[in-house]
Amino acid sequence: MTAKPFSFGRIVVYGVLLVAALFFLAPMYVMLVTSFKDAAEIRSGNLLSLPQSLNPDAWHLAWNSACTGVDCRGLQPYFWNSVFMAVPAVLISTAWGAVNGYVLSMWKFRGSEVLFGFLLFGVFMPFQVVLLPMSQVLGYLGLSSSISGLVLVHCLAGMAGTTLFFRNYYTAVPRELVNAARIDGAGFWRIFWRIVLPMSTPIMMVTLIWQFTNIWNDFLFGVAFSGADSKPITVGLNNMANTTSSVKNYNVDMAAAIIAGLPTMLVYVLAGQYFLKGLTAGAVKG
C-alpha cells in the first residue's frame, strides 16, 4: 500500500503545531543556552546565540554555592526539602483519594452525595482562604515551619482533587465484579485490594503525576508554612533570583530555574503517555 499524500489541510495543521511548539519551547531554549554561557558572553552576545563552549560553572554555582540571602549553599538543601515533602505527600494524598473514591462510588451511604458535593467545593476553593486557619491548625499540632507540616497541608489540599479523579473513574467499573465478590464473601478491603486497585493503574498514574506537579511547583504553601530549614525549592529559587549583588548572574539564575523544573519535566517525559491514557480511560462507559 502506498502512503497517502499530505493534504493541504494536514500541512496547515502540522505547520500551526510546529509554530506553537517553537513558540512554547523558545523560553526553554534561551534558558538552556544562557546557563552554559559565562558573564562576558552573555553581555556581548544575544539571547538566541549558542554558547561558544559548554561552560558548566553556572550549574555548579546554582547547585552548590549560589546565595539565597545570606545562605550560600545553593539550591541543594531546598531541592532535598522538596523531595522529602513531595514524595510522601503525593503517595499519601493519592492513596487517600483512592479509598475515598472507592467508598463514594461503590459503598454509598446516607449523605454520601452531600459529602461529595462538599469535596467538589474544595476543588474550586482558592487556597488563599485557608492560609490563616491552616496555620492555626499547624501551630496547634506543633508542625509549624516543618516539612511534616507541609506534607500535611498538601495532603489536605489535594484530597478533594484525588477523590474526584478516583470517584469518577470507579463509577465506570462494572458493578457485577463487586457484587460477585460480595456474594463470594469478600469484604471491603479485599474487594479494594484484589479487584478495584489492580484496575486503577491508568487513573493512579494520572493522579500521581498531577499531584507531584502541583506539590513540587507550589510556592504559596511553601512560603507561608515553611521555616528556615524547610523551605522548598520554589522558595529557594525565588530567594536566589531576588538576592542582590554587584553583578546579576543570569546564567546562574537560568541554571537554577532548570534545576527546579527538571523533576517535573522528567516525570512528564517518562510517564506522559500514561497520563494521556489515564485521562481518557473510563471516559466512555461500556
XYZ file of N, CA and C in Angstrom:
858
model
N 0.837 -1.196 0.000
C 0.000 0.000 0.000
C 0.876 1.253 0.000
N 0.511 2.191 -0.818
C 1.263 3.448 -0.873
C 0.708 4.421 0.150
N 1.593 5.209 0.736
C 1.160 6.182 1.740
C 0.369 7.303 1.077
N -0.653 7.745 1.760
C -1.470 8.825 1.240
C -0.693 10.138 1.279
N -0.764 10.929 0.198
C -0.046 12.213 0.214
C -0.674 13.173 1.218
N 0.136 14.068 1.711
C -0.348 15.058 2.658
C -1.314 16.010 1.954
N -2.457 16.199 2.551
C -3.411 17.165 2.034
C -3.037 18.562 2.512
N -3.621 19.562 1.873
C -3.329 20.944 2.252
C -3.755 21.213 3.692
N -4.917 20.670 4.076
C -5.385 20.878 5.450
C -4.448 20.289 6.483
N -3.907 19.083 6.185
C -2.985 18.454 7.134
C -1.680 19.239 7.224
N -1.207 19.759 6.106
C 0.013 20.569 6.117
C -0.184 21.818 6.968
N -1.361 22.437 6.870
C -1.644 23.630 7.676
C -1.668 23.279 9.162
N -2.302 22.142 9.483
C -2.377 21.730 10.890
C -0.983 21.491 11.450
N -0.151 20.743 10.708
C 1.208 20.476 11.187
C 2.034 21.759 11.268
N 1.808 22.671 10.345
C 2.524 23.941 10.398
C 2.166 24.752 11.631
N 0.869 24.790 11.947
C 0.433 25.514 13.137
C 0.996 24.864 14.396
N 0.976 23.525 14.444
C 1.521 22.827 15.610
C 3.025 23.070 15.754
N 3.729 23.097 14.644
C 5.171 23.353 14.693
C 5.464 24.756 15.201
N 4.718 25.738 14.721
C 4.916 27.116 15.179
C 4.601 27.229 16.665
N 3.521 26.578 17.097
C 3.163 26.610 18.519
C 4.233 25.959 19.375
N 4.777 24.820 18.899
C 5.838 24.144 19.647
C 7.080 25.018 19.765
N 7.471 25.658 18.664
C 8.630 26.545 18.712
C 8.391 27.730 19.642
N 7.169 28.245 19.630
C 6.839 29.381 20.486
C 6.957 29.014 21.961
N 6.453 27.841 22.325
C 6.483 27.447 23.733
C 7.852 26.923 24.166
N 8.648 26.421 23.221
C 9.972 25.910 23.564
C 11.046 26.996 23.533
N 10.740 28.154 22.969
C 11.738 29.221 22.872
C 12.273 29.658 24.239
N 11.424 29.886 25.257
C 11.984 30.263 26.567
C 12.899 29.191 27.153
N 12.522 27.926 26.954
C 13.369 26.847 27.452
C 14.715 26.839 26.747
N 14.712 27.103 25.449
C 15.966 27.166 24.696
C 16.845 28.301 25.203
N 16.247 29.467 25.437
C 17.009 30.618 25.925
C 17.599 30.318 27.303
N 16.818 29.710 28.175
C 17.319 29.362 29.497
C 18.487 28.390 29.406
N 18.357 27.390 28.546
C 19.384 26.356 28.460
C 20.694 26.912 27.911
N 20.630 27.665 26.815
C 21.878 28.179 26.230
C 22.503 29.237 27.126
N 21.694 30.032 27.817
C 22.234 31.052 28.715
C 22.947 30.421 29.898
N 22.433 29.285 30.378
C 23.037 28.648 31.542
C 24.440 28.132 31.264
N 24.788 27.939 29.984
C 26.119 27.442 29.642
C 27.056 28.545 29.153
N 26.640 29.800 29.278
C 27.494 30.921 28.889
C 28.102 31.563 30.132
N 29.238 32.216 29.958
C 29.796 32.997 31.059
C 29.254 34.423 30.972
N 29.577 35.234 31.972
C 29.006 36.586 32.053
C 29.412 37.447 30.866
N 30.666 37.342 30.437
C 31.131 38.161 29.317
C 30.400 37.789 28.027
N 30.163 36.515 27.818
C 29.473 36.078 26.605
C 28.010 36.495 26.620
N 27.401 36.513 27.786
C 26.005 36.960 27.886
C 25.890 38.437 27.534
N 26.831 39.247 28.036
C 26.774 40.689 27.780
C 27.095 41.029 26.321
N 27.951 40.240 25.679
C 28.376 40.572 24.324
C 27.503 39.943 23.245
N 26.792 38.861 23.560
C 26.016 38.154 22.554
C 24.545 38.509 22.601
N 23.727 37.642 21.990
C 22.277 37.822 22.050
C 21.649 36.581 22.664
N 20.374 36.675 22.972
C 19.704 35.605 23.705
C 19.685 34.291 22.940
N 19.569 34.346 21.632
C 19.377 33.138 20.843
C 20.681 32.508 20.368
N 21.813 33.176 20.598
C 23.087 32.637 20.116
C 23.516 31.445 20.961
N 24.149 30.482 20.304
C 24.654 29.312 21.018
C 25.917 29.679 21.786
N 26.197 29.011 22.898
C 27.437 29.291 23.629
C 28.653 28.852 22.826
N 29.729 29.589 22.971
C 30.964 29.246 22.256
C 31.530 27.922 22.751
N 31.316 27.639 24.029
C 31.717 26.358 24.614
C 30.787 26.064 25.788
N 30.609 24.799 26.079
C 29.726 24.410 27.172
C 30.447 24.638 28.500
N 30.022 25.652 29.227
C 30.637 26.009 30.500
C 29.678 25.639 31.637
N 29.979 24.592 32.401
C 29.051 24.136 33.446
C 29.199 24.869 34.780
N 30.006 25.928 34.824
C 30.246 26.596 36.101
C 28.954 27.135 36.719
N 28.055 27.665 35.898
C 26.812 28.216 36.429
C 25.979 27.131 37.104
N 26.015 25.929 36.566
C 25.258 24.820 37.165
C 25.854 24.434 38.521
N 27.174 24.418 38.609
C 27.823 24.109 39.898
C 27.502 25.195 40.931
N 27.548 26.440 40.523
C 27.220 27.529 41.449
C 25.764 27.448 41.894
N 24.847 27.208 40.948
C 23.424 27.147 41.288
C 23.136 26.007 42.257
N 23.843 24.903 42.113
C 23.568 23.739 42.956
C 24.297 23.803 44.295
N 25.521 24.328 44.299
C 26.365 24.198 45.490
C 26.593 25.482 46.278
N 26.718 26.630 45.619
C 27.237 27.792 46.359
C 26.567 29.117 46.039
N 25.536 29.153 45.231
C 24.853 30.415 44.972
C 24.134 30.878 46.238
N 24.033 32.172 46.413
C 23.477 32.738 47.641
C 21.982 32.986 47.501
N 21.263 32.609 48.529
C 19.862 32.986 48.689
C 19.786 33.789 49.983
N 19.881 35.096 49.849
C 20.028 35.935 51.030
C 21.431 35.802 51.567
N 21.532 35.406 52.841
C 22.853 35.219 53.456
C 23.267 33.754 53.444
N 22.416 32.886 52.944
C 22.709 31.456 52.876
C 23.302 31.146 51.510
N 24.549 30.709 51.485
C 25.254 30.471 50.218
C 25.526 28.984 50.012
N 24.484 28.177 50.139
C 24.611 26.741 49.913
C 23.970 26.295 48.607
N 23.557 27.223 47.767
C 22.934 26.865 46.509
C 21.543 26.302 46.694
N 21.057 25.634 45.655
C 19.707 25.064 45.694
C 19.653 23.676 46.301
N 20.795 23.099 46.594
C 20.813 21.708 47.039
C 19.937 21.443 48.263
N 20.028 22.198 49.356
C 19.158 21.897 50.506
C 17.686 22.094 50.203
N 17.346 23.077 49.378
C 15.950 23.304 49.025
C 15.415 22.170 48.145
N 16.271 21.663 47.268
C 15.865 20.547 46.412
C 15.492 19.328 47.249
N 16.338 18.999 48.221
C 16.051 17.818 49.035
C 14.867 18.063 49.962
N 14.663 19.287 50.395
C 13.438 19.590 51.157
C 12.200 19.294 50.318
N 12.228 19.664 49.042
C 11.096 19.399 48.167
C 10.906 17.899 47.948
N 12.005 17.156 47.830
C 11.891 15.703 47.672
C 11.244 15.078 48.899
N 11.738 15.450 50.093
C 11.199 14.884 51.331
C 9.761 15.328 51.578
N 9.357 16.435 50.979
C 7.977 16.903 51.104
C 7.081 16.263 50.048
N 7.531 16.243 48.789
C 6.652 15.843 47.690
C 6.380 14.340 47.678
N 7.392 13.534 47.914
C 7.208 12.084 47.789
C 6.155 11.561 48.762
N 6.271 11.798 50.066
C 5.211 11.292 50.956
C 3.867 11.965 50.726
N 3.871 13.261 50.411
C 2.593 13.950 50.191
C 1.869 13.377 48.976
N 2.600 13.082 47.911
C 1.987 12.511 46.710
C 1.432 11.122 46.999
N 2.215 10.284 47.659
C 1.774 8.921 47.936
C 0.571 8.894 48.882
N 0.623 9.703 49.931
C -0.475 9.700 50.902
C -1.751 10.263 50.288
N -1.656 11.397 49.594
C -2.853 12.004 49.014
C -3.457 11.115 47.929
N -2.623 10.405 47.171
C -3.145 9.502 46.146
C -3.844 8.314 46.782
N -3.230 7.705 47.792
C -3.869 6.582 48.474
C -5.158 7.025 49.157
N -5.132 8.175 49.763
C -6.319 8.723 50.427
C -7.448 8.931 49.419
N -7.126 9.515 48.279
C -8.129 9.740 47.248
C -8.674 8.446 46.678
N -7.815 7.421 46.544
C -8.282 6.130 46.024
C -9.318 5.507 46.961
N -9.051 5.532 48.259
C -10.005 4.966 49.221
C -11.292 5.785 49.244
N -11.173 7.106 49.239
C -12.368 7.953 49.236
C -13.214 7.721 47.985
N -12.559 7.664 46.820
C -13.294 7.422 45.585
C -13.952 6.061 45.558
N -13.277 5.083 46.117
C -13.838 3.733 46.219
C -15.090 3.711 47.087
N -15.044 4.388 48.211
C -16.196 4.430 49.109
C -17.356 5.186 48.469
N -17.083 6.343 47.892
C -18.147 7.197 47.369
C -18.781 6.642 46.093
N -18.120 5.710 45.433
C -18.671 5.160 44.193
C -19.281 3.773 44.372
N -18.769 2.981 45.315
C -19.219 1.592 45.425
C -19.798 1.238 46.782
N -19.581 2.037 47.790
C -20.108 1.762 49.133
C -20.851 3.003 49.633
N -21.805 3.441 48.842
C -22.508 4.675 49.174
C -23.310 4.523 50.464
N -23.381 5.598 51.211
C -24.102 5.650 52.475
C -24.965 6.901 52.483
N -25.809 7.020 53.474
C -26.678 8.189 53.555
C -25.827 9.457 53.718
N -26.055 10.390 52.840
C -25.303 11.635 52.859
C -24.022 11.609 52.055
N -23.756 10.497 51.337
C -22.506 10.401 50.572
C -22.466 11.412 49.427
N -23.625 11.657 48.801
C -23.655 12.631 47.709
C -23.428 14.048 48.223
N -23.957 14.341 49.415
C -23.719 15.656 50.017
C -22.244 15.829 50.343
N -21.650 14.776 50.887
C -20.215 14.822 51.198
C -19.399 15.021 49.940
N -19.778 14.338 48.866
C -19.050 14.501 47.599
C -19.207 15.921 47.068
N -20.381 16.519 47.276
C -20.578 17.906 46.864
C -19.654 18.854 47.605
N -19.460 18.629 48.904
C -18.531 19.461 49.671
C -17.097 19.272 49.183
N -16.751 18.028 48.819
C -15.415 17.786 48.286
C -15.212 18.507 46.961
N -16.251 18.516 46.131
C -16.158 19.267 44.872
C -15.947 20.756 45.140
N -16.606 21.259 46.160
C -16.399 22.662 46.528
C -14.940 22.906 46.896
N -14.308 21.920 47.536
C -12.907 22.060 47.903
C -11.980 22.104 46.712
N -12.380 21.503 45.577
C -11.545 21.532 44.383
C -11.415 22.949 43.845
N -12.510 23.713 43.909
C -12.532 25.045 43.301
C -12.288 26.162 44.308
N -12.088 25.838 45.558
C -11.869 26.868 46.567
C -10.436 27.396 46.479
N -10.243 28.706 46.413
C -8.872 29.243 46.356
C -8.122 28.951 47.643
N -6.854 28.591 47.497
C -6.070 28.191 48.662
C -5.768 29.361 49.596
N -5.875 30.584 49.091
C -5.567 31.724 49.946
C -6.486 31.800 51.162
N -7.716 31.305 51.031
C -8.678 31.433 52.128
C -8.373 30.478 53.279
N -7.520 29.483 53.047
C -7.227 28.513 54.105
C -5.892 28.798 54.792
N -5.192 29.838 54.386
C -3.867 30.080 54.955
C -3.939 30.318 56.462
N -4.841 31.198 56.897
C -4.926 31.503 58.325
C -5.413 30.320 59.147
N -6.526 29.666 58.798
C -6.935 28.507 59.612
C -5.926 27.367 59.561
N -5.275 27.177 58.418
C -4.291 26.102 58.338
C -3.080 26.403 59.212
N -2.658 27.645 59.264
C -1.532 27.991 60.129
C -1.882 27.770 61.598
N -3.133 28.040 61.973
C -3.567 27.797 63.341
C -3.577 26.304 63.660
N -4.027 25.488 62.698
C -4.043 24.037 62.897
C -2.624 23.498 63.027
N -1.722 23.961 62.174
C -0.337 23.503 62.254
C 0.304 23.910 63.573
N -0.002 25.124 64.041
C 0.520 25.546 65.334
C -0.017 24.699 66.472
N -1.287 24.358 66.402
C -1.903 23.519 67.439
C -1.278 22.122 67.457
N -0.951 21.599 66.264
C -0.363 20.260 66.174
C 1.144 20.262 66.379
N 1.749 21.430 66.483
C 3.195 21.512 66.653
C 3.977 21.213 65.386
N 3.363 21.471 64.214
C 4.002 21.171 62.941
C 4.357 22.423 62.150
N 4.330 23.566 62.796
C 4.638 24.809 62.093
C 6.095 24.821 61.633
N 6.309 25.391 60.454
C 7.662 25.587 59.901
C 8.438 24.288 59.795
N 7.768 23.215 59.404
C 8.429 21.917 59.269
C 7.995 21.251 57.974
N 8.803 20.311 57.517
C 8.459 19.552 56.319
C 7.230 18.687 56.574
N 7.106 18.145 57.789
C 5.918 17.352 58.117
C 4.650 18.185 58.008
N 4.718 19.443 58.427
C 3.573 20.323 58.290
C 3.214 20.576 56.837
N 4.224 20.754 55.972
C 3.965 20.938 54.551
C 3.354 19.685 53.935
N 3.811 18.508 54.367
C 3.222 17.260 53.873
C 1.743 17.198 54.230
N 1.409 17.538 55.478
C 0.011 17.524 55.905
C -0.818 18.522 55.102
N -0.294 19.711 54.882
C -1.021 20.733 54.131
C -1.317 20.259 52.714
N -0.328 19.685 52.057
C -0.525 19.241 50.678
C -1.453 18.028 50.606
N -1.418 17.177 51.604
C -2.358 16.051 51.622
C -3.794 16.549 51.744
N -4.022 17.503 52.629
C -5.361 18.046 52.798
C -5.805 18.836 51.565
N -4.886 19.611 50.990
C -5.234 20.415 49.820
C -5.504 19.547 48.595
N -4.834 18.415 48.501
C -5.009 17.559 47.329
C -6.079 16.504 47.472
N -6.631 16.344 48.669
C -7.600 15.280 48.901
C -8.836 15.418 48.018
N -9.351 16.634 47.862
C -10.555 16.831 47.056
C -10.310 16.439 45.606
N -9.191 16.861 45.039
C -8.906 16.552 43.646
C -8.673 15.072 43.406
N -7.899 14.417 44.268
C -7.647 12.985 44.089
C -8.921 12.175 44.279
N -9.757 12.581 45.217
C -11.035 11.888 45.408
C -11.912 12.012 44.167
N -11.933 13.197 43.580
C -12.719 13.408 42.360
C -12.218 12.527 41.231
N -10.912 12.426 41.045
C -10.354 11.583 39.990
C -10.791 10.130 40.157
N -10.572 9.585 41.341
C -10.841 8.167 41.563
C -12.339 7.876 41.583
N -13.128 8.766 42.155
C -14.563 8.525 42.203
C -15.151 8.457 40.805
N -14.784 9.389 39.934
C -15.295 9.376 38.571
C -14.790 8.172 37.786
N -13.573 7.727 38.072
C -13.045 6.550 37.388
C -13.747 5.280 37.848
N -13.981 5.166 39.141
C -14.586 3.947 39.682
C -16.057 3.796 39.317
N -16.732 4.881 38.971
C -18.124 4.756 38.553
C -18.248 3.989 37.241
N -17.158 3.891 36.457
C -17.177 3.141 35.203
C -16.803 1.678 35.391
N -16.396 1.285 36.606
C -16.049 -0.115 36.861
C -17.342 -0.932 36.930
N -17.426 -2.059 36.218
C -18.652 -2.867 36.244
C -19.026 -3.291 37.660
N -20.249 -2.999 38.052
C -20.699 -3.349 39.395
C -20.821 -4.862 39.573
N -20.961 -5.586 38.463
C -21.093 -7.040 38.570
C -19.882 -7.673 39.234
N -18.690 -7.090 38.985
C -17.483 -7.626 39.614
C -17.536 -7.482 41.126
N -17.954 -6.317 41.569
C -18.022 -6.067 43.006
C -19.119 -6.916 43.644
N -20.271 -6.996 42.982
C -21.372 -7.791 43.544
C -21.011 -9.269 43.620
N -20.298 -9.761 42.589
C -19.877 -11.166 42.622
C -18.897 -11.417 43.760
N -18.006 -10.460 43.993
C -17.056 -10.615 45.097
C -17.771 -10.590 46.442
N -18.804 -9.766 46.571
C -19.577 -9.744 47.810
C -20.278 -11.072 48.047
N -20.833 -11.642 46.979
C -21.514 -12.937 47.116
C -20.536 -14.013 47.560
N -19.298 -13.931 47.076
C -18.275 -14.901 47.461
C -17.717 -14.653 48.851
N -18.178 -13.611 49.504
C -17.757 -13.351 50.882
C -16.634 -12.362 51.050
N -16.229 -11.697 49.976
C -15.153 -10.707 50.080
C -15.679 -9.450 50.760
N -14.856 -8.871 51.624
C -15.246 -7.677 52.348
C -14.721 -6.413 51.695
N -14.812 -5.334 52.460
C -14.460 -4.002 51.950
C -13.040 -3.961 51.430
N -12.065 -4.328 52.252
C -10.668 -4.193 51.870
C -10.230 -5.243 50.869
N -10.777 -6.454 50.945
C -10.391 -7.490 49.987
C -10.844 -7.114 48.577
N -12.043 -6.569 48.455
C -12.513 -6.121 47.141
C -11.621 -4.999 46.619
N -11.238 -4.096 47.513
C -10.399 -2.971 47.099
C -9.035 -3.440 46.614
N -8.389 -4.325 47.382
C -7.033 -4.750 47.047
C -7.003 -5.732 45.880
N -7.967 -6.651 45.806
C -7.916 -7.721 44.824
C -8.609 -7.379 43.504
N -9.604 -6.499 43.522
C -10.384 -6.238 42.310
C -10.220 -4.798 41.826
N -10.489 -3.845 42.715
C -10.540 -2.449 42.292
C -9.151 -1.877 42.036
N -8.243 -2.066 42.956
C -6.913 -1.456 42.819
C -6.145 -1.951 41.600
N -6.163 -3.260 41.266
C -5.458 -3.680 40.045
C -6.007 -3.058 38.762
N -7.250 -2.587 38.788
C -7.840 -1.944 37.613
C -7.591 -0.437 37.601
N -6.874 0.073 38.587
C -6.736 1.520 38.770
C -5.437 2.094 38.237
N -4.654 1.312 37.507
C -3.353 1.803 37.055
C -3.449 3.084 36.236
N -4.366 3.207 35.258
C -4.413 4.457 34.476
C -4.683 5.690 35.322
N -5.717 5.636 36.164
C -6.054 6.812 36.968
C -5.029 7.015 38.076
N -4.377 5.946 38.506
C -3.314 6.080 39.501
C -2.154 6.897 38.927
N -1.779 6.630 37.679
C -0.696 7.375 37.051
C -1.081 8.838 36.863
N -2.322 9.086 36.446
C -2.780 10.468 36.293
C -2.671 11.213 37.616
N -3.144 10.601 38.675
C -3.159 11.266 39.980
C -1.749 11.490 40.505
N -0.882 10.505 40.354
C 0.496 10.665 40.817
C 1.200 11.805 40.091
N 1.049 11.850 38.765
C 1.696 12.914 38.002
C 1.097 14.268 38.349
N -0.232 14.315 38.441
C -0.916 15.572 38.762
C -0.491 16.098 40.123
N -0.495 15.233 41.118
C -0.141 15.648 42.467
C 1.324 16.039 42.573
N 2.197 15.269 41.943
C 3.619 15.610 42.014
C 3.879 16.975 41.392
N 3.250 17.235 40.257
C 3.443 18.530 39.598
C 2.947 19.673 40.470
N 1.744 19.522 41.032
C 1.181 20.583 41.864
C 2.010 20.824 43.123
N 2.431 19.749 43.756
C 3.155 19.887 45.030
C 4.569 20.405 44.794
N 5.249 19.871 43.788
C 6.633 20.318 43.527
C 6.673 21.787 43.123
N 5.702 22.223 42.330
C 5.703 23.599 41.817
C 5.014 24.588 42.749
N 4.492 24.127 43.866
C 3.768 25.043 44.757
C 4.711 26.062 45.388
N 4.258 27.292 45.411
C 5.004 28.369 46.066
C 4.242 28.940 47.254
N 2.911 29.002 47.148
C 2.102 29.652 48.178
C 2.263 28.973 49.533
N 2.031 27.672 49.594
C 2.160 26.968 50.868
C 3.611 26.931 51.333
N 4.535 26.836 50.375
C 5.942 26.783 50.753
C 6.413 28.047 51.430
N 5.996 29.207 50.912
C 6.425 30.467 51.512
C 5.641 30.785 52.774
N 4.422 30.254 52.901
C 3.574 30.582 54.055
C 3.849 29.690 55.259
N 4.173 28.409 55.038
C 4.236 27.461 56.146
C 5.616 26.869 56.396
N 6.625 27.251 55.626
C 7.956 26.683 55.823
C 8.777 27.551 56.751
N 9.797 26.912 57.330
C 10.745 27.623 58.171
C 12.082 27.781 57.478
N 13.084 28.211 58.233
C 14.401 28.462 57.646
C 15.020 27.196 57.073
N 14.753 26.047 57.696
C 15.360 24.787 57.266
C 14.395 23.886 56.503
N 13.222 24.364 56.154
C 12.241 23.515 55.474
C 11.683 24.154 54.211
N 12.341 25.174 53.699
C 11.822 25.853 52.508
C 11.969 24.948 51.288
N 10.924 24.825 50.457
C 11.032 24.018 49.234
C 11.813 24.751 48.161
N 12.020 24.082 47.049
C 12.889 24.619 46.019
C 12.289 25.844 45.339
N 10.969 25.943 45.265
C 10.373 27.128 44.647
C 10.689 28.384 45.446
N 10.666 28.271 46.774
C 11.012 29.416 47.615
C 12.500 29.721 47.509
N 13.323 28.683 47.483
C 14.756 28.898 47.323
C 15.094 29.552 46.001
N 14.422 29.147 44.941
C 14.654 29.751 43.632
C 14.250 31.218 43.627
N 13.128 31.531 44.223
C 12.689 32.922 44.308
C 13.678 33.770 45.104
N 14.147 33.245 46.225
C 15.110 33.988 47.037
C 16.434 34.179 46.302
N 16.840 33.157 45.546
C 18.087 33.275 44.799
C 17.970 34.329 43.706
N 16.853 34.337 42.989
C 16.678 35.302 41.905
C 16.578 36.726 42.423
N 16.071 36.897 43.645
C 15.893 38.234 44.211
C 17.056 38.682 45.081
N 18.067 37.827 45.237
C 19.247 38.224 46.009
C 20.076 39.208 45.196
N 20.307 40.368 45.755
C 21.040 41.417 45.035
C 22.538 41.225 45.179
N 23.257 41.547 44.118
C 24.723 41.510 44.125
C 25.214 42.572 43.161
N 26.510 42.747 43.117
C 27.073 43.780 42.246
C 26.832 43.471 40.772
N 26.866 42.180 40.404
C 26.643 41.755 39.022
C 25.558 40.692 39.015
N 24.559 40.867 38.159
C 23.480 39.893 38.057
C 23.945 38.691 37.247
N 23.942 37.528 37.882
C 24.399 36.301 37.225
C 23.205 35.613 36.556
N 22.916 36.024 35.345
C 21.776 35.450 34.635
C 21.989 33.967 34.327
N 23.231 33.589 34.075
C 23.484 32.181 33.777
C 23.194 31.296 34.980
N 23.529 31.782 36.182
C 23.245 31.009 37.396
C 21.743 30.924 37.637
N 21.043 32.035 37.433
C 19.591 32.026 37.622
C 18.915 31.078 36.641
N 19.368 31.053 35.409
C 18.779 30.159 34.418
C 19.051 28.703 34.766
N 20.276 28.407 35.181
C 20.596 27.037 35.579
C 19.761 26.615 36.785
N 19.583 27.535 37.740
C 18.780 27.217 38.919
C 17.323 26.960 38.543
N 16.788 27.739 37.603
C 15.400 27.540 37.176
C 15.218 26.189 36.505
N 16.190 25.782 35.703
C 16.095 24.473 35.050
C 16.197 23.360 36.073
N 17.088 23.509 37.047
C 17.199 22.502 38.105
C 15.879 22.368 38.854
N 15.237 23.491 39.138
C 13.973 23.462 39.872
C 12.864 22.791 39.075
N 12.867 22.966 37.760
C 11.815 22.383 36.947
C 12.128 21.024 36.366
N 13.372 20.564 36.543
C 13.790 19.312 35.920
C 12.991 18.092 36.390
N 12.703 17.917 37.685
C 11.934 16.726 38.097
C 10.569 16.614 37.433
N 9.827 17.713 37.352
C 8.516 17.639 36.712
C 8.649 17.387 35.213
N 9.669 17.966 34.584
C 9.873 17.692 33.161
C 10.196 16.221 32.930
N 11.030 15.644 33.782
C 11.365 14.230 33.639
C 10.142 13.349 33.856
N 9.299 13.716 34.822
C 8.088 12.936 35.073
C 7.197 12.912 33.840
N 7.018 14.061 33.204
C 6.158 14.112 32.024
C 6.798 13.421 30.827
N 8.113 13.506 30.684
C 8.779 12.830 29.569
C 8.689 11.315 29.735
N 8.908 10.819 30.954
C 8.946 9.380 31.187
C 7.548 8.777 31.310
N 6.593 9.553 31.833
C 5.261 8.990 32.101
C 4.141 9.753 31.416
N 4.479 10.608 30.455
C 3.447 11.403 29.795
C 2.429 10.567 29.058
N 2.868 9.446 28.448
C 1.928 8.599 27.719
C 0.903 7.984 28.660
N 1.321 7.630 29.879
C 0.378 7.081 30.848
C -0.605 8.145 31.316
N -0.145 9.388 31.361
C -1.024 10.484 31.767
C -2.157 10.650 30.763
N -1.840 10.635 29.477
C -2.869 10.790 28.454
C -3.809 9.595 28.428
N -3.264 8.387 28.574
C -4.115 7.199 28.593
C -5.034 7.201 29.807
N -4.517 7.647 30.937
C -5.328 7.688 32.143
C -6.440 8.704 32.077
N -6.198 9.837 31.415
C -7.231 10.854 31.287
C -8.399 10.358 30.444
N -8.107 9.559 29.433
C -9.173 9.076 28.552
C -9.784 7.769 29.041
N -9.097 7.045 29.913
C -9.640 5.775 30.404
C -10.869 6.033 31.244
N -11.913 5.310 30.966
C -13.146 5.453 31.717
C -14.000 6.608 31.285
N -13.549 7.367 30.263
C -14.338 8.497 29.796
C -15.606 8.048 29.097
N -15.531 6.868 28.439
C -16.696 6.286 27.777
C -17.025 4.985 28.476
N -18.184 4.887 29.042
C -18.559 3.711 29.798
C -19.169 2.683 28.872
N -18.789 1.448 29.048
C -19.368 0.373 28.261
C -18.395 -0.169 27.227
